[in-house]
Coordinates of C-alpha atoms and ligand atoms in Angstrom, one line a residue:
Chain G
M1 CA 51.8 -7.3 -1.8
Y2 CA 49.3 -4.9 -2.6
T3 CA 47.6 -2.3 -0.8
Q4 CA 45.4 -0.5 -3.3
A5 CA 42.3 0.2 -1.9
M6 CA 43.5 1.0 1.6
D7 CA 41.2 4.1 1.7
I8 CA 38.5 2.5 0.0
P9 CA 35.6 2.6 2.3
D10 CA 33.8 -0.6 3.5
E11 CA 31.6 -1.7 6.0
S12 CA 34.4 -3.2 8.2
G13 CA 34.9 0.1 9.9
K14 CA 31.3 1.1 10.3
K15 CA 30.9 1.3 14.0
L16 CA 33.2 4.7 14.2
A17 CA 30.4 6.3 16.0
S18 CA 31.2 5.0 19.3
V19 CA 33.0 7.6 20.6
S20 CA 35.4 7.2 23.5
N21 CA 35.5 9.2 26.5
A22 CA 39.2 8.8 27.0
P23 CA 40.6 11.1 29.6
S24 CA 42.0 13.8 27.6
E25 CA 45.7 13.4 28.7
Q26 CA 45.8 10.1 27.0
E27 CA 44.5 11.6 23.9
A28 CA 47.0 14.4 24.2
A29 CA 49.8 11.8 24.7
F30 CA 48.7 9.9 21.5
E31 CA 48.6 13.1 19.5
A32 CA 51.9 14.3 20.7
R33 CA 53.6 10.9 19.9
I34 CA 52.1 11.6 16.3
E35 CA 53.1 14.9 16.1
A36 CA 57.0 13.6 17.0
D37 CA 56.4 10.9 14.5
G38 CA 56.7 8.2 17.1
R39 CA 55.2 4.9 16.9
I40 CA 52.0 3.9 18.7
E41 CA 52.4 0.3 20.1
P42 CA 49.5 -2.2 20.9
Q43 CA 49.4 -1.5 24.6
D44 CA 49.0 2.1 23.9
W45 CA 45.9 4.0 24.3
M46 CA 44.5 5.1 20.9
P47 CA 41.3 6.7 19.4
E48 CA 38.8 4.2 18.8
A49 CA 39.0 5.6 15.0
Y50 CA 42.6 5.1 14.7
R51 CA 42.0 1.7 15.7
K52 CA 39.3 1.1 13.4
T53 CA 40.9 2.7 10.6
L54 CA 43.9 0.6 10.9
V55 CA 42.0 -2.7 11.2
R56 CA 40.3 -1.7 8.0
Q57 CA 43.5 -1.1 6.2
I58 CA 45.6 -3.8 7.2
S59 CA 43.1 -6.5 6.9
Q60 CA 42.1 -5.1 3.4
H61 CA 46.0 -5.3 2.6
A62 CA 46.3 -9.1 4.4
H63 CA 43.0 -10.1 2.0
S64 CA 44.6 -8.6 -1.0
E65 CA 47.6 -10.8 -0.2
I66 CA 45.6 -13.8 0.1
V67 CA 43.4 -13.3 -2.7
G68 CA 46.3 -12.3 -4.9
M69 CA 47.7 -16.1 -4.5
L70 CA 44.7 -16.9 -6.9
P71 CA 45.3 -15.3 -10.1
E72 CA 49.2 -16.0 -10.3
G73 CA 48.8 -19.6 -8.5
N74 CA 46.5 -20.2 -11.6
W75 CA 50.0 -20.5 -13.6
I76 CA 51.8 -22.7 -11.1
S77 CA 50.7 -25.7 -12.9
R78 CA 51.5 -24.7 -16.3
A79 CA 54.7 -22.6 -15.8
P80 CA 56.8 -23.2 -19.2
S81 CA 60.3 -24.4 -17.2
L82 CA 61.1 -25.7 -13.9
K83 CA 62.8 -22.7 -12.7
R84 CA 59.9 -20.5 -13.5
K85 CA 57.4 -22.8 -11.5
A86 CA 60.0 -22.9 -8.6
I87 CA 60.1 -19.2 -8.7
L88 CA 56.3 -18.8 -8.8
I89 CA 55.4 -21.3 -6.2
A90 CA 58.2 -19.6 -4.0
K91 CA 56.4 -15.8 -4.7
V92 CA 52.8 -17.4 -4.2
Q93 CA 54.2 -18.7 -1.0
D94 CA 55.7 -15.2 0.0
E95 CA 52.4 -13.9 -0.5
G96 CA 50.8 -16.0 1.8
G97 CA 53.3 -15.1 4.2
H98 CA 52.8 -11.2 3.8
G99 CA 49.0 -12.4 4.8
L100 CA 50.1 -14.2 7.9
Y101 CA 52.2 -11.2 9.2
L102 CA 49.5 -8.7 8.2
Y103 CA 46.5 -10.6 10.0
S104 CA 49.1 -10.7 13.1
A105 CA 49.6 -7.1 13.3
A106 CA 46.0 -6.7 12.7
E107 CA 45.3 -8.8 15.7
T108 CA 47.4 -6.8 17.9
L109 CA 44.5 -4.3 17.6
G110 CA 42.2 -6.7 19.2
T111 CA 40.3 -8.4 15.8
S112 CA 40.9 -12.0 15.4
R113 CA 41.9 -13.4 12.1
E114 CA 38.6 -15.2 12.3
Q115 CA 36.6 -11.9 12.4
M116 CA 38.6 -10.5 9.6
L117 CA 38.2 -13.6 7.6
E118 CA 34.3 -13.3 8.2
G119 CA 34.6 -9.8 6.6
L120 CA 36.4 -10.8 3.6
H121 CA 33.8 -13.9 2.9
S122 CA 30.7 -11.9 3.7
G123 CA 31.8 -9.4 1.1
K124 CA 32.0 -6.4 3.7
A125 CA 36.0 -6.2 3.7
K126 CA 37.4 -5.2 0.6
Y127 CA 40.7 -6.5 -1.1
S128 CA 42.8 -4.8 -3.9
S129 CA 40.8 -5.0 -7.2
I130 CA 43.7 -6.0 -9.4
F131 CA 43.1 -9.3 -8.5
N132 CA 39.5 -9.5 -9.8
Y133 CA 40.8 -9.5 -13.1
P134 CA 41.8 -12.7 -15.1
T135 CA 45.6 -13.9 -15.8
L136 CA 45.3 -15.1 -19.3
N137 CA 48.7 -15.8 -20.7
W138 CA 52.0 -16.7 -18.9
A139 CA 53.4 -13.2 -19.6
D140 CA 50.8 -11.9 -17.1
V141 CA 53.3 -13.6 -14.2
G142 CA 55.7 -11.4 -15.1
V143 CA 53.9 -8.5 -15.7
I144 CA 52.1 -9.0 -12.3
G145 CA 55.8 -8.8 -10.6
W146 CA 57.1 -6.0 -12.3
L147 CA 53.8 -3.6 -12.2
V148 CA 51.6 -5.1 -9.7
D149 CA 54.2 -5.6 -7.2
G150 CA 56.0 -2.7 -8.2
A151 CA 52.8 -0.4 -7.7
A152 CA 52.3 -2.4 -4.3
I153 CA 55.9 -1.0 -3.4
M154 CA 55.4 2.5 -4.1
N155 CA 52.1 2.3 -1.9
Q156 CA 53.8 0.5 0.8
I157 CA 57.3 2.2 1.2
P158 CA 55.7 5.1 2.7
L159 CA 53.7 2.5 5.4
C160 CA 56.9 1.4 6.5
R161 CA 57.0 4.7 8.6
C162 CA 53.6 4.4 9.2
S163 CA 52.5 5.4 13.0
Y164 CA 51.3 2.2 14.0
G165 CA 54.5 0.0 15.1
P166 CA 53.4 -3.5 14.2
Y167 CA 52.2 -2.4 10.6
S168 CA 55.5 -0.4 10.1
R169 CA 57.6 -3.3 10.9
A170 CA 55.5 -6.0 8.7
M171 CA 56.0 -3.6 5.9
I172 CA 59.4 -3.3 6.3
R173 CA 59.8 -7.1 5.8
V174 CA 57.2 -7.4 3.1
C175 CA 58.5 -4.6 1.2
K176 CA 62.0 -6.4 0.8
E177 CA 60.1 -9.5 -0.3
E178 CA 58.2 -7.2 -2.9
S179 CA 61.4 -5.7 -4.4
F180 CA 62.6 -9.3 -5.1
H181 CA 59.2 -9.8 -6.8
Q182 CA 59.3 -7.3 -8.9
R183 CA 62.8 -7.7 -10.1
Q184 CA 62.3 -11.3 -10.8
G185 CA 59.0 -10.4 -12.7
Y186 CA 61.0 -8.1 -14.9
E187 CA 63.7 -10.5 -15.5
A188 CA 61.1 -13.1 -16.7
L189 CA 59.8 -10.4 -19.3
L190 CA 63.3 -9.5 -20.5
V191 CA 64.1 -13.1 -21.0
M192 CA 60.5 -13.3 -23.1
M193 CA 61.3 -10.0 -25.2
Q194 CA 64.3 -11.8 -26.5
G195 CA 62.6 -14.7 -27.5
S196 CA 60.2 -15.4 -30.2
E197 CA 57.5 -13.2 -31.7
A198 CA 55.0 -15.2 -29.9
Q199 CA 56.6 -14.6 -26.6
K200 CA 56.9 -10.9 -27.3
A201 CA 53.2 -10.8 -28.1
M202 CA 52.3 -12.4 -24.9
V203 CA 54.1 -9.8 -23.0
Q204 CA 52.5 -6.6 -24.7
D205 CA 49.2 -8.5 -24.4
A206 CA 49.7 -8.8 -20.7
V207 CA 50.8 -5.1 -20.2
N208 CA 48.0 -3.9 -22.4
R209 CA 45.4 -5.4 -20.2
L210 CA 47.3 -4.7 -16.9
W211 CA 48.5 -1.0 -17.3
W212 CA 45.4 0.7 -16.5
K213 CA 44.5 -1.7 -13.7
C214 CA 47.8 -0.7 -12.0
L215 CA 47.6 2.9 -12.2
A216 CA 43.9 2.6 -10.4
M217 CA 45.5 0.5 -7.8
F218 CA 46.9 3.8 -6.1
G219 CA 43.0 4.6 -5.3
P220 CA 40.8 7.6 -6.2
P221 CA 42.2 10.9 -7.1
D222 CA 43.1 12.8 -4.2
A223 CA 39.9 15.2 -4.8
D224 CA 37.5 12.2 -4.0
S225 CA 39.6 10.2 -1.6
P226 CA 37.4 10.2 1.7
H227 CA 39.8 8.7 4.3
S228 CA 43.3 10.5 3.0
A229 CA 43.4 13.8 5.3
Q230 CA 42.4 11.9 8.4
G231 CA 45.1 9.1 7.4
M232 CA 47.7 11.8 6.9
R233 CA 47.2 13.5 10.1
W234 CA 47.5 9.8 11.9
G235 CA 50.5 9.2 10.0
I236 CA 49.0 6.1 8.6
K237 CA 49.0 7.6 5.2
R238 CA 52.0 9.6 4.2
I239 CA 52.0 10.4 0.6
S240 CA 48.7 11.1 -1.7
N241 CA 47.3 8.6 -4.3
D242 CA 48.0 10.9 -7.0
E243 CA 51.6 11.6 -5.7
L244 CA 52.1 8.0 -5.7
R245 CA 50.6 7.1 -9.0
Q246 CA 52.7 9.8 -10.6
K247 CA 56.0 8.2 -9.0
F248 CA 55.1 5.1 -10.5
V249 CA 54.5 6.2 -13.8
D250 CA 57.7 8.1 -13.6
A251 CA 59.5 5.3 -12.4
T252 CA 57.7 2.6 -15.0
V253 CA 58.1 4.8 -18.3
P254 CA 61.8 4.1 -18.6
Q255 CA 61.6 0.2 -17.8
A256 CA 59.3 -0.3 -20.5
K257 CA 61.3 1.2 -23.0
V258 CA 64.2 -1.2 -22.0
L259 CA 62.1 -3.9 -22.2
G260 CA 60.7 -2.8 -25.3
V261 CA 56.7 -2.9 -24.8
T262 CA 54.5 -0.1 -25.4
L263 CA 52.4 1.1 -22.6
P264 CA 49.0 1.5 -23.7
D265 CA 48.3 5.6 -23.5
P266 CA 48.7 7.7 -26.5
D267 CA 48.4 10.6 -23.8
L268 CA 51.8 9.2 -21.9
K269 CA 54.3 11.9 -22.6
W270 CA 57.1 13.8 -21.0
N271 CA 56.1 17.1 -19.7
E272 CA 59.3 19.2 -19.3
A273 CA 57.2 22.1 -17.2
R274 CA 56.2 19.5 -14.9
G275 CA 59.2 17.4 -14.5
H276 CA 56.8 14.3 -14.9
Y277 CA 55.1 12.2 -17.6
D278 CA 51.5 13.1 -18.2
Y279 CA 49.2 10.3 -18.6
G280 CA 45.6 9.5 -19.8
Q281 CA 42.4 9.3 -18.0
I282 CA 41.8 6.0 -15.9
D283 CA 38.3 4.5 -16.2
W284 CA 37.1 5.3 -12.8
A285 CA 33.5 4.0 -13.5
E286 CA 35.2 0.6 -14.3
F287 CA 37.0 0.8 -11.3
W288 CA 34.3 1.5 -8.5
N289 CA 32.3 -1.3 -10.5
T290 CA 35.0 -3.7 -9.9
V291 CA 35.3 -2.5 -6.3
E292 CA 31.5 -2.9 -6.0
G293 CA 32.0 -6.6 -6.9
N294 CA 31.0 -6.4 -10.9
G295 CA 34.4 -7.0 -12.4
P296 CA 35.3 -9.8 -14.2
C297 CA 36.5 -12.3 -11.7
N298 CA 35.1 -10.7 -8.0
K299 CA 32.4 -13.5 -7.6
E300 CA 35.1 -16.5 -9.0
R301 CA 37.8 -14.9 -6.4
L302 CA 35.5 -14.8 -3.3
A303 CA 33.7 -18.0 -4.0
T304 CA 36.9 -19.7 -4.3
R305 CA 38.3 -18.5 -1.0
V306 CA 34.9 -19.3 0.6
K307 CA 35.3 -22.7 -0.7
A308 CA 38.6 -23.4 0.5
H309 CA 37.7 -21.9 4.2
N310 CA 34.4 -24.2 4.3
D311 CA 36.3 -27.1 2.9
G312 CA 39.1 -27.0 5.5
Q313 CA 36.8 -26.6 8.2
W314 CA 37.1 -30.0 9.4
V315 CA 41.0 -29.9 9.1
R316 CA 40.8 -27.1 11.7
D317 CA 38.4 -28.7 13.8
A318 CA 40.7 -31.7 13.8
A319 CA 43.7 -29.8 15.0
Q320 CA 41.6 -28.1 17.7
A321 CA 40.1 -31.4 18.6
Y322 CA 43.4 -32.8 18.8
A323 CA 45.3 -30.0 20.4
R324 CA 42.4 -30.4 23.4
K325 CA 42.7 -33.9 23.8
Q326 CA 46.5 -33.6 24.4
Q327 CA 45.9 -31.1 26.9
E328 CA 43.2 -33.2 29.1
R329 CA 46.1 -36.3 28.5
A330 CA 48.8 -33.6 30.2
M331 CA 46.5 -32.6 32.7
K332 CA 45.5 -36.1 33.9
E333 CA 49.0 -37.2 33.8
A334 CA 50.1 -34.1 36.1
A335 CA 47.0 -34.9 38.4
Chain M
M1 CA 80.0 -45.7 -10.4
N2 CA 77.6 -43.5 -12.0
A3 CA 73.9 -44.3 -11.4
P4 CA 72.4 -45.0 -14.8
A5 CA 70.4 -42.1 -16.2
D6 CA 67.1 -44.0 -16.1
Y7 CA 67.4 -44.3 -12.3
L8 CA 67.9 -40.7 -12.0
L9 CA 64.6 -40.0 -13.9
H10 CA 62.8 -42.3 -11.9
L11 CA 63.9 -40.1 -8.7
A12 CA 63.6 -37.0 -10.9
D13 CA 60.0 -37.9 -11.8
N14 CA 58.7 -39.2 -8.5
A15 CA 59.7 -35.6 -7.5
V16 CA 58.3 -33.6 -10.2
V17 CA 54.9 -35.2 -10.3
L18 CA 54.4 -35.1 -6.4
G19 CA 55.3 -31.4 -6.7
Q20 CA 53.1 -30.8 -9.3
R21 CA 50.1 -32.4 -7.5
N22 CA 51.1 -30.6 -3.9
A23 CA 51.1 -27.1 -5.6
E24 CA 47.5 -27.4 -6.6
W25 CA 46.9 -26.5 -3.2
C26 CA 48.4 -23.2 -3.4
G27 CA 45.7 -20.6 -2.6
H28 CA 43.1 -23.5 -1.4
G29 CA 44.8 -24.7 1.8
P30 CA 42.5 -25.5 4.9
I31 CA 44.2 -22.8 6.8
L32 CA 46.9 -20.2 5.7
E33 CA 49.8 -21.9 7.7
E34 CA 49.2 -24.9 5.5
D35 CA 49.0 -23.3 2.5
I36 CA 52.2 -22.0 3.1
A37 CA 53.8 -25.4 4.2
M38 CA 52.4 -27.2 1.6
G39 CA 53.7 -24.5 -1.0
N40 CA 57.2 -25.3 0.8
V41 CA 56.6 -29.1 0.0
S42 CA 56.0 -28.7 -3.3
L43 CA 58.7 -26.3 -3.7
D44 CA 61.4 -28.8 -2.3
Y45 CA 60.2 -31.5 -4.6
I46 CA 60.4 -29.3 -7.6
G47 CA 63.8 -28.3 -6.6
Q48 CA 64.8 -32.0 -6.3
A49 CA 63.4 -32.6 -9.5
R50 CA 65.5 -30.0 -10.9
L51 CA 68.8 -31.4 -9.4
L52 CA 68.1 -35.1 -10.6
Y53 CA 67.1 -34.0 -14.0
Q54 CA 69.9 -31.7 -14.6
L55 CA 72.3 -34.5 -13.4
A56 CA 70.6 -37.0 -15.9
A57 CA 71.0 -34.5 -18.6
T58 CA 74.5 -34.4 -18.1
R59 CA 75.1 -38.1 -17.9
L60 CA 72.9 -38.6 -21.1
G61 CA 74.8 -35.7 -23.1
G62 CA 73.7 -34.6 -26.4
D63 CA 70.9 -31.9 -26.4
A64 CA 69.4 -33.0 -23.0
T65 CA 68.4 -30.4 -20.5
E66 CA 66.4 -30.3 -17.5
D67 CA 63.4 -28.9 -19.3
K68 CA 63.5 -31.3 -22.2
L69 CA 63.5 -34.3 -19.5
A70 CA 60.5 -32.7 -17.6
Y71 CA 58.4 -31.0 -20.4
F72 CA 59.0 -33.2 -23.7
R73 CA 58.7 -36.8 -22.4
D74 CA 55.7 -38.5 -22.8
D75 CA 53.5 -40.4 -19.9
T76 CA 54.8 -43.5 -21.0
Q77 CA 58.2 -42.6 -20.7
F78 CA 57.7 -41.4 -17.1
R79 CA 59.3 -43.6 -14.4
N80 CA 57.0 -42.2 -11.4
Y81 CA 55.3 -44.4 -8.7
T82 CA 51.5 -44.4 -9.7
L83 CA 50.8 -43.4 -6.0
L84 CA 52.1 -39.8 -6.6
E85 CA 50.1 -38.9 -9.7
L86 CA 46.8 -39.6 -8.4
P87 CA 44.4 -36.7 -7.8
H88 CA 43.9 -35.2 -4.2
N89 CA 40.2 -36.6 -4.4
G90 CA 40.7 -40.1 -2.6
P91 CA 38.6 -42.6 -4.2
L92 CA 36.7 -40.4 -6.2
V93 CA 38.9 -40.8 -9.2
G94 CA 37.7 -40.8 -12.7
Y95 CA 38.3 -37.8 -14.9
A96 CA 35.7 -36.1 -13.0
K97 CA 36.9 -33.2 -11.3
A98 CA 36.1 -33.7 -7.7
D99 CA 37.1 -31.8 -4.6
R100 CA 40.6 -31.6 -3.0
D101 CA 40.6 -34.0 -0.1
Y102 CA 43.5 -32.8 2.4
A103 CA 43.3 -36.3 4.0
T104 CA 44.5 -38.0 0.8
T105 CA 46.9 -35.2 0.3
I106 CA 48.7 -35.7 3.8
V107 CA 48.3 -39.4 3.4
R108 CA 50.4 -39.7 0.4
N109 CA 52.8 -37.4 1.7
F110 CA 53.1 -39.7 4.6
L111 CA 53.3 -43.0 2.7
Y112 CA 56.0 -41.5 0.2
G113 CA 57.9 -39.2 2.6
A114 CA 58.4 -42.3 4.9
L115 CA 60.0 -44.1 2.1
M116 CA 62.3 -41.1 1.0
V117 CA 63.7 -40.3 4.3
L118 CA 65.2 -44.1 4.1
V119 CA 66.0 -43.8 0.5
W120 CA 68.0 -40.6 0.7
D121 CA 69.3 -41.8 3.8
A122 CA 71.1 -44.9 1.9
L123 CA 71.7 -42.8 -1.2
E124 CA 74.2 -40.5 1.0
K125 CA 76.4 -43.5 0.8
S126 CA 75.9 -43.8 -3.3
S127 CA 79.2 -44.5 -5.3
D128 CA 77.8 -41.8 -7.2
S129 CA 79.0 -38.9 -5.9
D130 CA 76.6 -36.4 -7.3
L131 CA 73.5 -38.0 -6.5
A132 CA 75.2 -38.8 -2.9
A133 CA 75.2 -35.0 -3.0
I134 CA 71.5 -34.6 -3.9
A135 CA 70.7 -37.2 -1.2
A136 CA 72.2 -35.2 1.3
K137 CA 70.2 -32.3 0.9
S138 CA 67.0 -34.0 -0.1
L139 CA 67.2 -35.9 3.2
K140 CA 67.1 -32.6 5.1
E141 CA 63.8 -31.8 3.2
A142 CA 62.3 -35.6 3.2
R143 CA 62.8 -35.5 7.0
Y144 CA 60.4 -32.5 7.1
H145 CA 57.8 -33.7 4.7
L146 CA 57.7 -36.9 7.0
H147 CA 57.3 -34.8 9.9
H148 CA 54.7 -32.7 8.6
A149 CA 52.7 -35.2 7.2
A150 CA 52.8 -37.6 10.1
D151 CA 51.7 -34.9 12.6
W152 CA 48.8 -34.4 10.8
V153 CA 48.0 -38.3 10.2
V154 CA 48.2 -38.5 14.1
R155 CA 45.9 -35.4 14.5
F156 CA 43.3 -36.5 12.0
G157 CA 43.4 -39.9 13.3
D158 CA 42.9 -38.8 16.7
G159 CA 41.0 -35.6 16.3
T160 CA 37.4 -35.5 15.2
E161 CA 35.2 -38.4 14.1
E162 CA 34.8 -36.9 10.7
S163 CA 38.9 -36.4 10.5
H164 CA 39.3 -40.1 11.8
Q165 CA 37.0 -41.2 9.0
R166 CA 38.7 -39.6 6.3
V167 CA 42.1 -40.5 7.1
Q168 CA 41.4 -43.7 7.4
A169 CA 39.5 -43.7 3.8
A170 CA 42.6 -42.0 2.4
L171 CA 44.7 -44.9 4.0
D172 CA 42.3 -47.7 2.6
H173 CA 42.4 -45.9 -1.0
L174 CA 46.6 -45.4 -1.1
F175 CA 47.8 -48.3 0.6
P176 CA 47.5 -50.4 -2.2
Y177 CA 49.7 -48.3 -4.1
T178 CA 52.5 -48.6 -2.0
E179 CA 53.0 -52.2 -3.1
E180 CA 54.9 -50.6 -5.9
F181 CA 57.8 -49.8 -3.9
W182 CA 58.7 -53.2 -3.1
T183 CA 58.5 -54.8 -6.7
P184 CA 61.7 -55.2 -8.8
S185 CA 62.6 -53.2 -11.8
A186 CA 65.4 -53.7 -14.1
V187 CA 66.4 -49.8 -13.6
E188 CA 66.7 -50.3 -10.0
D189 CA 68.4 -53.7 -10.2
A190 CA 71.1 -51.9 -12.5
A191 CA 71.4 -49.1 -10.0
V192 CA 71.8 -51.3 -7.0
A193 CA 74.2 -53.2 -9.1
S194 CA 76.4 -50.4 -10.1
G195 CA 76.5 -49.2 -6.3
A196 CA 74.8 -46.2 -6.8
G197 CA 71.2 -47.2 -6.2
V198 CA 69.7 -48.6 -2.8
D199 CA 67.7 -51.7 -3.1
V200 CA 64.3 -50.3 -1.9
R201 CA 63.1 -54.0 -0.6
T202 CA 65.7 -53.7 2.1
L203 CA 63.9 -50.9 3.6
R204 CA 60.7 -52.4 4.0
A205 CA 61.0 -53.4 7.7
A206 CA 62.3 -49.3 8.3
W207 CA 59.3 -47.9 6.2
D208 CA 57.0 -50.5 8.2
A209 CA 58.2 -49.2 11.5
I210 CA 57.5 -45.7 10.7
V211 CA 54.2 -46.2 9.3
N212 CA 53.0 -48.8 12.0
D213 CA 54.4 -46.3 14.6
T214 CA 52.3 -43.3 13.5
L215 CA 49.2 -45.0 12.4
G216 CA 49.3 -46.4 15.9
Q217 CA 49.2 -43.0 17.4
G218 CA 46.7 -41.8 15.4
T219 CA 44.6 -45.1 16.5
L220 CA 44.2 -46.2 12.7
V221 CA 44.2 -49.5 11.1
R222 CA 46.7 -50.6 8.5
P223 CA 45.0 -51.6 5.5
Q224 CA 45.8 -55.4 4.3
G225 CA 47.5 -55.7 0.9
R226 CA 45.4 -56.5 -2.1
G227 CA 46.0 -58.2 -5.4
Y228 CA 46.8 -55.2 -7.8
V229 CA 50.4 -53.8 -7.9
P230 CA 50.8 -50.6 -9.9
E231 CA 53.5 -50.3 -12.3
G232 CA 54.1 -46.5 -12.7
K233 CA 58.0 -46.8 -12.7
H234 CA 57.7 -49.4 -15.6
G235 CA 55.8 -46.6 -17.6
R236 CA 52.3 -48.1 -17.3
H237 CA 50.6 -45.4 -15.5
S238 CA 47.0 -44.5 -14.2
E239 CA 44.4 -42.4 -16.1
H240 CA 45.6 -39.4 -14.3
L241 CA 49.1 -38.9 -15.4
G242 CA 48.2 -38.0 -19.0
Y243 CA 46.1 -35.3 -17.7
L244 CA 48.7 -33.9 -14.8
L245 CA 51.4 -33.9 -17.8
G246 CA 48.9 -32.2 -20.2
E247 CA 48.5 -29.2 -18.0
M248 CA 52.2 -29.1 -17.3
Q249 CA 53.7 -29.7 -20.5
G250 CA 51.1 -27.7 -22.7
L251 CA 52.8 -24.5 -22.7
A252 CA 56.3 -25.2 -23.0
R253 CA 55.3 -27.9 -25.8
A254 CA 53.4 -24.9 -27.8
H255 CA 56.8 -23.3 -28.2
P256 CA 59.5 -25.8 -28.5
G257 CA 63.0 -24.1 -28.4
A258 CA 61.4 -21.1 -26.5
T259 CA 63.8 -20.0 -23.7
W260 CA 61.7 -18.8 -20.5
Ligands
LIG1 FE1 52.7 -9.6 -0.8
LIG2 FE1 54.7 -9.5 -4.1

């Protein structure tokens, strides 16, 4: 799931300055393709800044999928029924699969998975901040499905029409699975809301903690969104942060009513004139604080990823050494 | 004839305990592809456990359900092999939280996978047609589990010096636990007598062949048997099952009667 911070600046795209001296006809062909809403494919010429922007965005998205496995994975061992355990394992595994397609899509732009992981592990590359909050009760799993996957879908549906072919195709596949996750999450909450008072309280508690974080997933307000304009022009971004956020709020309020939970915003009310729900102020200071690495779980999440990677080094080395030996044997036999 | 419910529980407990263990790798795998593969293996085991518990619940009648059997029985009632409940950290056991060791995980999946390919193959012919149907489905999964684990045993064995040492250490640690496969139990004997179960001891030569072949490819040494034979399938477990079940069952037990 989970593009949030797609236009959150990070250091992975810093070398934008290297201006390419492409012949203008290539540039013109690129611009014409974008203008005609066509797709750019890996073998096509593209401006260096377009390439860097995509690598940053797709790798942030991939990292989000992988880091996102942790907060939900936190509940696999304690899932209260075998059916829910199976659903959760499958979901977390799907997120890993999304990470794989996205790393592959980014690799078509000439950056290796190893390089992208290095960006994540060194803290240079960002991932969706929603995963820097803890999952404190079982209902968090359902609420993540309903709201976090839900917000991700809002963000990602426009990306199915992204100008970069491999990314748009990955998004079509990913969006189908995210919709499934969202329905499963919502269904789990419906069951809990028909259960005991304790179960209902878990759902409300999870909604209270996650609601505002989900609104922030759409990124900073349009006025403060540094990469948006260029992204729009290039067909990488199609709909602005604020528009997406509004769509999400409008879609979610009725769902919350059916569920019987209260969204924790006293300013949330229907605005007849606008034809939308009004909502209160997002705490952007807290958001940026978390993006900068100082949220409740940033250090833990990153350290967990780094440890898994380092602990797995001998496994990857073994696989490579074995493959090399097999190749040598095959060559000897052929000789 | 139908398999005795206790026999179904033995098979189900094996599956749920190993599924629970393998899921501990979720998000922590050595490489993304393996993270996903191990999730798959875990998911298969949980799926098998569900079918087996559901069947056992039907046979037991009363208020038995799949989740009551998984979540509301105590460790002494669990009938899984001790091998399957051990942590992933090799001989560094005890209740200290040590690092997961992928070699230990792989070797366990291999030793047990090699057995289950044979068990499900035999149970496809069970006189209990419901169990035979579960066996047919599980056999396909077990073949994949064995294939996946055996590939890694060979890669580790014939990979780097470090991987060789780790996989050999994991084998040395886990191999003695396989002795439990071959010991008799009243539950298995009753299942065999009914025509619904398989006498695991008749599978030993075939298991040896699979194991020896893979170890040979991996240039690994098969450990010799030792004295101690675990008794998990009799309900006498290691220190580790209590922790595993404490974690797995805690939330469900805090809300008895709740529907999730
Ligand atoms: Fe995803
Ligand atoms: Fe998802």
